[in-house]
Short mmCIF file of C-alpha atoms in Angstrom, two decimals:
data_model
loop_
_atom_site.label_atom_id
_atom_site.label_comp_id
_atom_site.label_asym_id
_atom_site.label_seq_id
_atom_site.Cartn_x
_atom_site.Cartn_y
_atom_site.Cartn_z
CA MET A 48 -42.33 53.86 -18.29
CA ILE A 49 -39.01 52.03 -18.60
CA SER A 50 -39.09 49.58 -21.47
CA SER A 51 -35.42 49.02 -22.29
CA GLU A 52 -33.09 46.57 -20.56
CA SER A 53 -30.17 48.88 -21.23
CA ASN A 54 -31.73 51.49 -18.96
CA PRO A 55 -29.04 52.19 -16.34
CA GLN A 56 -31.55 51.78 -13.45
CA ILE A 57 -32.52 48.32 -14.69
CA LYS A 58 -28.88 47.37 -15.11
CA GLU A 59 -28.20 48.48 -11.53
CA LEU A 60 -31.22 46.53 -10.21
CA VAL A 61 -30.08 43.31 -11.89
CA LYS A 62 -26.57 43.81 -10.45
CA LEU A 63 -28.07 44.25 -6.97
CA GLN A 64 -29.85 40.91 -7.31
CA LYS A 65 -26.94 38.93 -8.72
CA ASN A 66 -23.95 40.40 -7.02
CA ALA A 67 -23.22 40.49 -3.27
CA ARG A 68 -20.33 42.92 -3.80
CA GLN A 69 -22.65 45.37 -5.56
CA ARG A 70 -25.05 45.10 -2.62
CA ARG A 71 -22.33 45.79 -0.11
CA LYS A 72 -21.10 48.76 -2.11
CA SER A 73 -24.49 50.44 -2.33
CA LYS A 74 -25.74 49.12 1.04
CA CYS A 75 -28.98 48.18 -0.70
CA PHE A 76 -30.80 44.97 -1.61
CA VAL A 77 -33.92 43.97 -3.52
CA THR A 78 -37.28 42.72 -2.21
CA GLU A 79 -39.79 41.09 -4.48
CA GLY A 80 -43.57 40.92 -4.02
CA ILE A 81 -46.10 43.33 -2.52
CA LYS A 82 -46.07 41.96 0.98
CA LEU A 83 -42.30 42.05 1.52
CA THR A 84 -41.99 45.43 -0.22
CA ARG A 85 -44.74 46.92 1.94
CA GLU A 86 -42.91 45.56 4.95
CA ALA A 87 -39.72 47.30 3.82
CA ALA A 88 -41.72 50.48 3.60
CA SER A 89 -43.19 50.01 7.05
CA TYR A 90 -39.65 49.69 8.51
CA GLY A 91 -38.62 52.90 6.73
CA LYS A 92 -36.11 51.10 4.56
CA LEU A 93 -37.70 51.27 1.08
CA GLN A 94 -36.02 53.63 -1.35
CA LYS A 95 -37.47 52.89 -4.75
CA ILE A 96 -40.03 50.61 -6.27
CA TYR A 97 -40.33 49.15 -9.75
CA ILE A 98 -43.89 48.17 -10.69
CA GLY A 99 -44.79 46.13 -13.75
CA GLU A 100 -47.40 47.78 -16.02
CA HIS A 101 -49.96 44.99 -15.52
CA LEU A 102 -49.89 45.23 -11.72
CA TYR A 103 -49.92 49.01 -11.91
CA ARG A 104 -53.04 49.09 -14.07
CA GLN A 105 -54.73 46.51 -11.90
CA GLU A 106 -53.97 48.03 -8.50
CA TRP A 107 -53.41 51.73 -9.01
CA SER A 108 -54.93 52.55 -12.41
CA ALA A 109 -56.68 55.71 -11.24
CA LYS A 110 -53.79 56.99 -9.17
CA MET A 111 -50.82 59.19 -9.97
CA GLU A 112 -47.34 57.92 -9.22
CA GLN A 113 -47.17 60.42 -6.38
CA GLU A 114 -50.14 58.78 -4.61
CA VAL A 115 -48.62 55.31 -5.06
CA SER A 116 -45.40 56.62 -3.60
CA GLU A 117 -47.27 57.74 -0.51
CA GLU A 118 -48.60 54.22 0.00
CA PHE A 119 -44.99 53.05 0.12
CA ALA A 120 -43.67 55.60 2.63
CA GLY A 121 -42.51 58.02 -0.04
CA ALA A 122 -40.35 55.64 -2.07
CA LEU A 123 -39.65 56.67 -5.65
CA VAL A 124 -41.95 54.89 -8.11
CA GLU A 125 -40.92 53.62 -11.55
CA ILE A 126 -43.30 51.81 -13.89
CA VAL A 127 -41.66 49.19 -16.08
CA SER A 128 -42.97 47.35 -19.13
CA GLN A 129 -44.20 43.82 -18.49
CA HIS A 130 -41.33 42.50 -20.61
CA ILE A 131 -38.78 44.21 -18.38
CA LEU A 132 -40.60 43.14 -15.20
CA GLU A 133 -40.36 39.52 -16.21
CA GLN A 134 -36.66 39.95 -17.00
CA ILE A 135 -35.75 41.45 -13.65
CA SER A 136 -37.89 39.14 -11.56
CA GLU A 137 -36.10 36.32 -9.75
CA THR A 138 -39.29 34.26 -9.26
CA VAL A 139 -41.10 31.94 -11.62
CA THR A 140 -44.40 33.76 -11.24
CA PRO A 141 -43.49 37.42 -10.75
CA GLN A 142 -45.86 39.36 -8.50
CA GLY A 143 -45.14 42.52 -10.41
CA ILE A 144 -43.22 44.61 -7.90
CA LEU A 145 -39.63 44.93 -6.73
CA GLY A 146 -38.22 47.25 -4.12
CA VAL A 147 -34.73 48.67 -3.60
CA VAL A 148 -34.21 48.59 0.13
CA LYS A 149 -31.65 50.08 2.46
CA MET A 150 -29.86 47.30 4.38
CA PRO A 151 -30.60 47.09 8.09
CA GLU A 152 -27.28 47.39 9.95
CA TYR A 153 -26.42 46.13 13.41
CA THR A 154 -23.22 45.95 15.36
CA LEU A 155 -22.07 42.91 17.32
CA GLU A 156 -22.21 45.05 20.47
CA GLU A 157 -25.87 45.95 19.88
CA ILE A 158 -26.78 42.33 19.39
CA LEU A 159 -24.85 41.09 22.39
CA SER A 160 -26.46 43.74 24.61
CA ASP A 161 -29.96 42.27 24.10
CA GLU A 162 -31.36 41.38 27.50
CA LYS A 163 -32.76 37.99 26.38
CA ALA A 164 -29.16 36.91 25.70
CA VAL A 165 -29.82 33.90 23.47
CA PHE A 166 -27.88 33.90 20.23
CA LEU A 167 -27.60 31.81 17.10
CA LEU A 168 -24.19 31.56 15.42
CA LEU A 169 -23.69 30.24 11.86
CA ASP A 170 -20.30 28.85 10.84
CA ALA A 171 -20.02 28.97 7.03
CA LEU A 172 -23.66 28.17 6.35
CA ARG A 173 -24.00 28.11 2.55
CA ASP A 174 -27.50 27.36 1.39
CA PRO A 175 -29.71 30.42 0.83
CA GLY A 176 -32.94 28.49 1.57
CA ASN A 177 -31.48 27.29 4.86
CA LEU A 178 -30.38 30.78 5.91
CA GLY A 179 -33.81 32.26 5.12
CA THR A 180 -35.61 29.53 7.04
CA ILE A 181 -33.16 29.93 9.97
CA LEU A 182 -33.81 33.70 10.21
CA ARG A 183 -37.57 33.02 10.08
CA THR A 184 -37.29 30.39 12.83
CA SER A 185 -35.04 32.70 14.91
CA GLU A 186 -37.78 35.26 15.04
CA GLY A 187 -40.31 32.61 16.05
CA ALA A 188 -38.08 31.16 18.75
CA GLY A 189 -37.37 34.67 20.10
CA MET A 190 -33.61 34.78 19.58
CA SER A 191 -31.68 37.95 20.38
CA GLY A 192 -29.93 37.84 17.04
CA VAL A 193 -27.93 35.85 14.54
CA ILE A 194 -24.12 36.05 14.19
CA LEU A 195 -22.69 34.77 10.92
CA SER A 196 -19.10 33.92 9.95
CA ARG A 197 -17.86 35.88 6.96
CA GLU A 198 -17.91 32.69 4.83
CA SER A 199 -21.66 32.26 5.23
CA VAL A 200 -24.07 32.97 2.37
CA ASP A 201 -25.12 36.59 1.96
CA VAL A 202 -28.34 37.32 3.86
CA PHE A 203 -29.32 39.84 1.12
CA ASN A 204 -29.25 37.17 -1.64
CA PRO A 205 -32.76 37.33 -3.18
CA LYS A 206 -33.52 33.68 -2.24
CA VAL A 207 -32.60 34.30 1.37
CA VAL A 208 -34.66 37.49 1.50
CA ARG A 209 -37.73 35.68 0.12
CA SER A 210 -37.53 32.73 2.51
CA THR A 211 -37.14 34.89 5.64
CA MET A 212 -40.82 35.87 5.25
CA GLY A 213 -40.02 39.35 6.60
CA ALA A 214 -37.81 38.22 9.47
CA ILE A 215 -34.92 39.97 7.70
CA PHE A 216 -36.39 43.24 8.95
CA ARG A 217 -36.96 42.05 12.47
CA VAL A 218 -34.15 39.73 13.52
CA PRO A 219 -30.83 41.52 14.14
CA PHE A 220 -27.88 39.86 12.42
CA VAL A 221 -24.21 40.63 11.88
CA TYR A 222 -21.30 39.12 9.95
CA VAL A 223 -18.04 38.72 11.82
CA GLU A 224 -14.52 38.24 10.44
CA ASN A 225 -13.51 35.55 12.87
CA LEU A 226 -16.22 33.48 14.53
CA SER A 227 -13.96 31.79 17.08
CA GLN A 228 -12.69 35.17 18.30
CA THR A 229 -16.32 36.31 18.59
CA ILE A 230 -17.09 33.21 20.67
CA GLU A 231 -14.17 33.99 22.95
CA LYS A 232 -15.55 37.51 23.38
CA MET A 233 -19.00 36.15 24.16
CA LYS A 234 -17.60 33.74 26.75
CA GLY A 235 -15.79 36.72 28.29
CA LYS A 236 -19.21 38.34 28.80
CA GLY A 237 -20.51 35.19 30.55
CA ILE A 238 -22.32 33.71 27.55
CA SER A 239 -21.96 29.91 27.17
CA VAL A 240 -21.61 28.86 23.53
CA TYR A 241 -22.63 25.34 22.45
CA GLY A 242 -22.02 23.82 19.03
CA THR A 243 -24.19 21.12 17.46
CA MET A 244 -21.83 18.37 16.37
CA MET A 245 -22.26 14.74 15.46
CA GLU A 246 -19.59 13.84 17.99
CA GLY A 247 -21.16 16.07 20.63
CA SER A 248 -20.96 14.57 24.08
CA GLU A 249 -24.00 16.17 25.64
CA CYS A 250 -27.57 15.74 24.42
CA TYR A 251 -28.85 19.14 23.25
CA ASP A 252 -31.69 19.10 25.83
CA GLN A 253 -29.32 18.65 28.81
CA VAL A 254 -27.97 22.18 28.50
CA ASP A 255 -29.45 25.04 30.56
CA TYR A 256 -30.36 27.67 27.97
CA ARG A 257 -32.05 29.94 30.53
CA LYS A 258 -28.57 31.32 31.20
CA PRO A 259 -27.01 33.58 28.54
CA SER A 260 -26.34 31.16 25.64
CA GLY A 261 -25.17 30.86 22.10
CA ILE A 262 -25.93 27.96 19.71
CA VAL A 263 -23.59 27.28 16.80
CA ILE A 264 -24.77 25.58 13.59
CA GLY A 265 -22.09 24.50 11.14
CA ASN A 266 -21.72 24.17 7.39
CA GLU A 267 -24.11 21.85 5.58
CA ALA A 268 -21.42 19.49 4.31
CA ASN A 269 -18.62 19.85 6.83
CA GLY A 270 -20.23 20.87 10.07
CA ILE A 271 -18.47 23.17 12.55
CA SER A 272 -14.88 24.08 11.70
CA TRP A 273 -12.06 22.82 13.88
CA GLU A 274 -11.13 26.34 14.99
CA VAL A 275 -14.65 27.17 16.09
CA SER A 276 -15.11 23.81 17.78
CA GLU A 277 -12.01 24.51 19.91
CA SER A 278 -13.52 27.74 21.25
CA LEU A 279 -16.90 26.24 22.34
CA THR A 280 -18.17 25.96 25.91
CA GLY A 281 -19.59 22.59 24.99
CA ARG A 282 -20.40 20.21 22.12
CA ILE A 283 -24.02 19.15 21.88
CA ARG A 284 -25.64 16.36 19.93
CA ILE A 285 -29.15 15.94 18.58
CA PRO A 286 -29.98 12.22 18.98
CA MET A 287 -30.80 10.55 15.66
CA GLY A 288 -32.59 7.26 15.06
CA GLY A 289 -32.19 5.09 12.01
CA SER A 290 -29.10 5.30 9.77
CA LEU A 291 -29.29 9.03 9.15
CA GLU A 292 -25.91 10.83 9.04
CA SER A 293 -27.21 14.27 9.84
CA LEU A 294 -30.23 16.54 9.99
CA ASN A 295 -30.81 19.42 7.61
CA ALA A 296 -29.02 22.51 9.03
CA ALA A 297 -32.22 24.56 9.32
CA VAL A 298 -33.95 21.67 11.08
CA ALA A 299 -31.07 21.23 13.55
CA ALA A 300 -31.13 24.97 14.25
CA ALA A 301 -34.92 24.84 14.83
CA VAL A 302 -34.75 21.88 17.18
CA VAL A 303 -32.14 23.55 19.46
CA MET A 304 -33.62 27.07 19.28
CA TYR A 305 -37.07 25.78 20.23
CA GLU A 306 -35.60 23.71 23.08
CA ALA A 307 -34.07 26.96 24.35
CA ALA A 308 -37.43 28.71 23.97
CA ARG A 309 -39.23 25.88 25.76
CA GLN A 310 -36.83 26.06 28.72
CA ARG A 311 -37.17 29.85 28.88
CA ARG A 312 -41.00 29.69 28.84
CA GLY A 313 -41.15 27.88 32.14
CA MET B 376 -23.48 2.98 -25.21
CA ILE B 377 -26.68 4.91 -25.59
CA SER B 378 -26.08 8.21 -27.38
CA SER B 379 -29.53 9.15 -28.73
CA GLU B 380 -32.27 10.96 -26.80
CA SER B 381 -34.85 9.14 -28.87
CA ASN B 382 -33.72 5.82 -27.37
CA PRO B 383 -36.88 4.36 -25.81
CA GLN B 384 -35.15 3.66 -22.50
CA ILE B 385 -34.05 7.28 -22.20
CA LYS B 386 -37.56 8.48 -23.02
CA GLU B 387 -38.97 6.18 -20.32
CA LEU B 388 -36.37 7.47 -17.78
CA VAL B 389 -37.27 11.09 -18.47
CA LYS B 390 -40.97 10.29 -18.09
CA LEU B 391 -40.27 8.58 -14.76
CA GLN B 392 -38.63 11.74 -13.50
CA LYS B 393 -41.21 14.22 -14.75
CA ASN B 394 -44.45 12.37 -14.38
CA ALA B 395 -46.00 11.02 -11.17
CA ARG B 396 -48.62 9.03 -13.10
CA GLN B 397 -45.90 7.23 -15.03
CA ARG B 398 -44.16 6.39 -11.73
CA ARG B 399 -47.35 5.00 -10.28
CA LYS B 400 -47.97 2.94 -13.37
CA SER B 401 -44.55 1.33 -13.41
CA LYS B 402 -44.11 1.37 -9.61
CA CYS B 403 -40.60 2.70 -10.17
CA PHE B 404 -38.80 5.96 -9.46
CA VAL B 405 -35.38 7.46 -10.19
CA THR B 406 -32.46 8.02 -7.84
CA GLU B 407 -29.59 10.27 -8.78
CA GLY B 408 -26.03 10.14 -7.50
CA ILE B 409 -23.74 7.30 -6.39
CA LYS B 410 -24.64 7.38 -2.71
CA LEU B 411 -28.40 7.18 -3.08
CA THR B 412 -28.19 4.67 -5.91
CA ARG B 413 -25.92 2.41 -3.84
CA GLU B 414 -28.39 2.73 -1.04
CA ALA B 415 -31.24 1.61 -3.36
CA ALA B 416 -29.08 -1.40 -4.23
CA SER B 417 -28.46 -2.23 -0.56
CA TYR B 418 -32.20 -2.27 0.09
CA GLY B 419 -32.66 -4.63 -2.87
CA LYS B 420 -34.76 -2.08 -4.80
CA LEU B 421 -32.39 -1.15 -7.65
CA GLN B 422 -33.39 -2.46 -11.07
CA LYS B 423 -31.26 -0.63 -13.59
CA ILE B 424 -28.50 1.96 -13.63
CA TYR B 425 -27.51 4.50 -16.24
CA ILE B 426 -23.87 5.62 -15.95
CA GLY B 427 -22.39 8.55 -17.85
CA GLU B 428 -19.30 7.69 -19.89
CA HIS B 429 -17.03 10.06 -17.92
CA LEU B 430 -17.90 8.51 -14.54
CA TYR B 431 -17.69 5.04 -16.01
CA ARG B 432 -14.17 5.63 -17.31
CA GLN B 433 -13.12 7.25 -14.07
CA GLU B 434 -14.59 4.64 -11.65
CA TRP B 435 -14.83 1.39 -13.54
CA SER B 436 -12.53 1.76 -16.56
CA ALA B 437 -10.98 -1.70 -16.20
CA LYS B 438 -14.19 -3.49 -15.40
CA MET B 439 -16.80 -5.22 -17.49
CA GLU B 440 -20.39 -4.13 -17.18
CA GLN B 441 -21.09 -7.47 -15.48
CA GLU B 442 -18.69 -6.62 -12.65
CA VAL B 443 -20.21 -3.18 -12.19
CA SER B 444 -23.63 -4.78 -12.06
CA GLU B 445 -22.43 -6.99 -9.22
CA GLU B 446 -21.42 -3.91 -7.22
CA PHE B 447 -24.99 -2.74 -7.56
CA ALA B 448 -26.72 -5.93 -6.43
CA GLY B 449 -27.18 -7.23 -9.94
CA ALA B 450 -28.93 -4.24 -11.45
CA LEU B 451 -28.75 -3.92 -15.24
CA VAL B 452 -26.04 -1.48 -16.35
CA GLU B 453 -26.32 0.95 -19.29
CA ILE B 454 -23.59 3.33 -20.28
CA VAL B 455 -24.84 6.61 -21.71
CA SER B 456 -22.92 9.34 -23.57
CA GLN B 457 -22.03 12.42 -21.49
CA HIS B 458 -24.41 14.46 -23.62
CA ILE B 459 -27.31 12.17 -22.76
CA LEU B 460 -26.30 11.99 -19.09
CA GLU B 461 -26.46 15.76 -18.80
CA GLN B 462 -29.85 15.78 -20.50
CA ILE B 463 -31.44 13.26 -18.16
CA SER B 464 -29.94 14.61 -15.00
CA GLU B 465 -32.21 16.70 -12.78
CA THR B 466 -29.32 18.30 -10.91
CA VAL B 467 -27.10 21.29 -11.86
CA THR B 468 -23.90 19.33 -11.41
CA PRO B 469 -24.73 15.76 -12.42
CA GLN B 470 -22.82 13.05 -10.51
CA GLY B 471 -22.97 10.75 -13.50
CA ILE B 472 -25.31 8.00 -12.34
CA LEU B 473 -29.06 7.45 -12.23
CA GLY B 474 -30.91 4.42 -10.93
CA VAL B 475 -34.37 3.05 -11.70
CA VAL B 476 -35.69 1.84 -8.40
CA LYS B 477 -38.68 -0.26 -7.34
CA MET B 478 -40.95 1.74 -5.01
CA PRO B 479 -41.03 0.63 -1.39
CA GLU B 480 -44.69 -0.13 -0.53
CA TYR B 481 -46.34 -0.14 2.85
CA THR B 482 -49.90 -0.48 4.02
CA LEU B 483 -51.55 1.74 6.59
CA GLU B 484 -52.06 -1.34 8.77
CA GLU B 485 -48.29 -2.15 8.72
CA ILE B 486 -47.42 1.40 9.69
CA LEU B 487 -50.04 1.61 12.47
CA SER B 488 -48.86 -1.67 13.93
CA ASP B 489 -45.40 -0.29 14.72
CA GLU B 490 -44.82 -0.65 18.44
CA LYS B 491 -43.34 2.84 18.91
CA ALA B 492 -46.72 4.23 17.86
CA VAL B 493 -45.72 7.79 17.02
CA PHE B 494 -46.89 9.01 13.60
CA LEU B 495 -46.55 12.05 11.39
CA LEU B 496 -49.55 12.95 9.18
CA LEU B 497 -49.29 15.45 6.30
CA ASP B 498 -52.41 17.23 5.11
CA ALA B 499 -51.89 18.40 1.50
CA LEU B 500 -48.18 19.27 1.98
CA ARG B 501 -47.06 20.60 -1.42
CA ASP B 502 -43.42 21.61 -1.44
CA PRO B 503 -40.98 18.82 -2.53
CA GLY B 504 -38.10 20.23 -0.49
CA ASN B 505 -40.28 20.33 2.61
CA LEU B 506 -41.43 16.71 2.15
CA GLY B 507 -37.88 15.48 1.66
CA THR B 508 -36.66 17.31 4.74
CA ILE B 509 -39.65 16.03 6.74
CA LEU B 510 -38.94 12.38 5.82
CA ARG B 511 -35.28 12.89 6.76
CA THR B 512 -36.26 14.45 10.11
CA SER B 513 -38.83 11.66 10.75
CA GLU B 514 -36.06 9.10 10.58
CA GLY B 515 -33.92 11.14 12.93
CA ALA B 516 -36.74 11.65 15.44
CA GLY B 517 -37.60 7.95 15.32
CA MET B 518 -41.15 8.17 13.95
CA SER B 519 -43.06 4.94 13.19
CA GLY B 520 -44.03 6.28 9.78
CA VAL B 521 -45.53 9.10 7.73
CA ILE B 522 -49.16 9.18 6.53
CA LEU B 523 -49.90 11.55 3.65
CA SER B 524 -53.20 12.82 2.30
CA ARG B 525 -53.66 12.06 -1.39
CA GLU B 526 -53.32 15.78 -2.27
CA SER B 527 -49.74 15.90 -0.91
CA VAL B 528 -46.74 16.13 -3.23
CA ASP B 529 -45.47 12.81 -4.61
CA VAL B 530 -42.72 11.34 -2.43
CA PHE B 531 -41.06 9.91 -5.55
CA ASN B 532 -40.61 13.34 -7.16
CA PRO B 533 -36.85 13.61 -7.85
CA LYS B 534 -36.47 16.67 -5.62
CA VAL B 535 -38.14 14.89 -2.70
CA VAL B 536 -36.03 11.76 -3.25
CA ARG B 537 -32.80 13.82 -3.18
CA SER B 538 -33.65 15.76 -0.06
CA THR B 539 -34.63 12.68 1.97
CA MET B 540 -30.92 11.77 2.10
CA GLY B 541 -31.83 8.09 1.94
CA ALA B 542 -34.67 8.22 4.48
CA ILE B 543 -37.05 7.33 1.64
CA PHE B 544 -35.74 3.75 1.94
CA ARG B 545 -36.02 3.61 5.73
CA VAL B 546 -39.09 5.55 6.87
CA PRO B 547 -42.38 3.78 6.10
CA PHE B 548 -44.95 6.04 4.42
CA VAL B 549 -48.36 5.65 2.86
CA TYR B 550 -50.85 7.87 0.96
CA VAL B 551 -54.47 7.71 2.10
CA GLU B 552 -57.61 8.76 0.23
CA ASN B 553 -59.22 10.48 3.18
CA LEU B 554 -57.05 11.77 5.98
CA SER B 555 -59.88 12.54 8.40
CA GLN B 556 -61.24 9.00 8.09
CA THR B 557 -57.72 7.70 8.75
CA ILE B 558 -57.54 9.88 11.87
CA GLU B 559 -60.89 8.47 13.08
CA LYS B 560 -59.46 5.01 12.53
CA MET B 561 -56.33 5.88 14.49
CA LYS B 562 -58.37 7.31 17.36
CA GLY B 563 -60.34 4.03 17.37
CA LYS B 564 -57.05 2.25 18.02
CA GLY B 565 -56.27 4.52 20.99
CA ILE B 566 -53.97 6.86 19.15
CA SER B 567 -54.35 10.58 20.03
CA VAL B 568 -53.93 12.84 16.98
CA TYR B 569 -52.81 16.47 17.41
CA GLY B 570 -52.78 19.11 14.68
CA THR B 571 -50.41 22.07 14.64
CA MET B 572 -52.58 25.11 14.04
CA MET B 573 -52.05 28.85 14.57
CA GLU B 574 -55.27 28.92 16.61
CA GLY B 575 -54.24 25.84 18.60
CA SER B 576 -55.30 26.08 22.22
CA GLU B 577 -52.57 23.94 23.73
CA CYS B 578 -48.84 24.62 23.59
CA TYR B 579 -47.19 21.76 21.64
CA ASP B 580 -45.02 20.81 24.63
CA GLN B 581 -47.99 20.34 26.96
CA VAL B 582 -49.11 17.15 25.21
CA ASP B 583 -47.98 13.68 26.42
CA TYR B 584 -46.42 12.07 23.36
CA ARG B 585 -45.26 9.00 25.32
CA LYS B 586 -48.74 7.64 24.68
CA PRO B 587 -49.61 6.48 21.15
CA SER B 588 -49.72 9.76 19.18
CA GLY B 589 -50.08 11.31 15.76
CA ILE B 590 -48.96 14.77 14.75
CA VAL B 591 -50.58 16.52 11.77
CA ILE B 592 -48.82 19.19 9.68
CA GLY B 593 -50.91 21.18 7.25
CA ASN B 594 -50.51 22.73 3.82
CA GLU B 595 -47.82 25.44 3.53
CA ALA B 596 -50.30 28.20 2.57
CA ASN B 597 -53.58 27.12 4.14
CA GLY B 598 -52.65 24.97 7.12
CA ILE B 599 -54.83 22.04 8.19
CA SER B 600 -58.11 21.63 6.29
CA TRP B 601 -61.41 22.14 8.13
CA GLU B 602 -62.42 18.50 7.75
CA VAL B 603 -59.14 17.22 9.19
CA SER B 604 -59.22 19.77 12.04
CA GLU B 605 -62.65 18.50 13.06
CA SER B 606 -61.34 14.96 13.52
CA LEU B 607 -58.37 15.87 15.73
CA THR B 608 -57.94 14.86 19.36
CA GLY B 609 -56.48 18.32 20.02
CA ARG B 610 -55.13 21.44 18.38
CA ILE B 611 -51.63 22.43 19.30
CA ARG B 612 -49.71 25.62 18.82
CA ILE B 613 -46.01 26.39 18.49
CA PRO B 614 -45.44 29.70 20.29
CA MET B 615 -43.95 32.36 18.03
CA GLY B 616 -42.20 35.57 19.03
CA GLY B 617 -42.04 38.66 16.87
CA SER B 618 -44.55 39.37 14.10
CA LEU B 619 -44.10 36.08 12.32
CA GLU B 620 -47.26 34.55 10.83
CA SER B 621 -46.08 30.98 10.67
CA LEU B 622 -43.04 28.69 10.68
CA ASN B 623 -41.87 26.79 7.63
CA ALA B 624 -43.77 23.45 7.52
CA ALA B 625 -40.64 21.31 7.76
CA VAL B 626 -39.48 23.38 10.75
CA ALA B 627 -42.85 23.05 12.52
CA ALA B 628 -42.78 19.26 11.94
CA ALA B 629 -39.24 19.04 13.31
CA VAL B 630 -40.02 21.03 16.42
CA VAL B 631 -42.98 18.82 17.37
CA MET B 632 -41.37 15.49 16.34
CA TYR B 633 -38.26 16.27 18.40
CA GLU B 634 -40.41 17.26 21.38
CA ALA B 635 -42.06 13.83 21.12
CA ALA B 636 -38.62 12.20 20.88
CA ARG B 637 -37.39 14.19 23.90
CA GLN B 638 -40.34 13.07 26.03
CA ARG B 639 -39.91 9.48 24.90
CA ARG B 640 -36.22 9.48 25.81
CA GLY B 641 -37.25 9.94 29.39
#
């Protein structure tokens, strides 16, 4: 059992949670909670699990570490003292288990080759809760995948991972260096790319999303950047009553993605 | 200038932020930030403002408290030391101003008499961020008002207030003791009430929301309660691709509210 915070594995785990660069270097991220960690195992991505002593005694008391490992697709098992578990947990009420998980990796070409051909693009989206909710909604609305500009928040940030509710393992996503160049490339393949903007000229439900389409959602404070807006096929607007200046980014994404799904259903 | 945390006004302000019962007793709540506090003033609801010394020097250095008060529709002005400001602020980067605001109050009858006749109902919604986002979206989608079951999170919770982006002053809302009785009452007035449920039989976009309608969103973990589900006109379902179990509550609310708005536009 690990009971010291200076244990090199614990130090590495904390770095993986706090530091996007560390995650990129090791190509790993951290899941928290039984459900999400089991999901990581079921997708063959789980490498190692850290289980708090309380949960271990409660769930697996009679079993050897080897048997627990088998339940999690052969991941290495480490038991940690309750004190350490609470230190490494990112949540207020720790569930008692964390997993070190291999990042899923997709290329832009893989994503663009999906036959449904309906894409979400994020231009410098910054809020982790928004990104998690958007990935979750993307799965529900049946998107082909999500394309993020390099300035967007890291999808492997623990808060994003939690709020995807598992969609992180099921919705393909990719970061691109230059989103407007990616849009030009998409247009070259016959995909129309629409950006949600306050000054959009077309109502979002007047677009035909049954054709190959992309939907761009901008930054929470500043919207879609000038450069990206210049490369769009069209600028769309979600009508707003009252004196509201804007919708929440995850809500705007949901409204347009579900309009696309509605049109595609029939 | 107030510079002690044991100042009775400061104690009262902290209680107003932390404690829903205290808010109900005094019928006041707290806004944070210049924009929201100015909005409270413009709706005639602002009673008192607490300004941190840094912001005061930066914005109003040459002015007397009386002149600042006039900018905020005559609210009382108190300057507080930066130390106190940081203590009473609920945000990570305090903007330097808090307002004590009279609660807007509506009756169920007022809300139900709105001629648009499209209502959102919340059955034990618990997450403050979700409620704030839902109020914000309700304004955008042009809802008549929001009806909350008594078990729902307090709308005057500082996190809800912040995330409404001002909609708290513009969207009528009311808490009711018994949501299923309220639904029966609404049906008696010719309003059809639909609940979003995983086991819903009708796709959410197959309902005619141009008629007087209510949309019920359930608790984040447990959905709509049995009692409320029994009183519904119909159970609707938002189709989900992938292996997702549910959508985020604020997203589900947005998808159905904007479908209603789309139908009503024509």
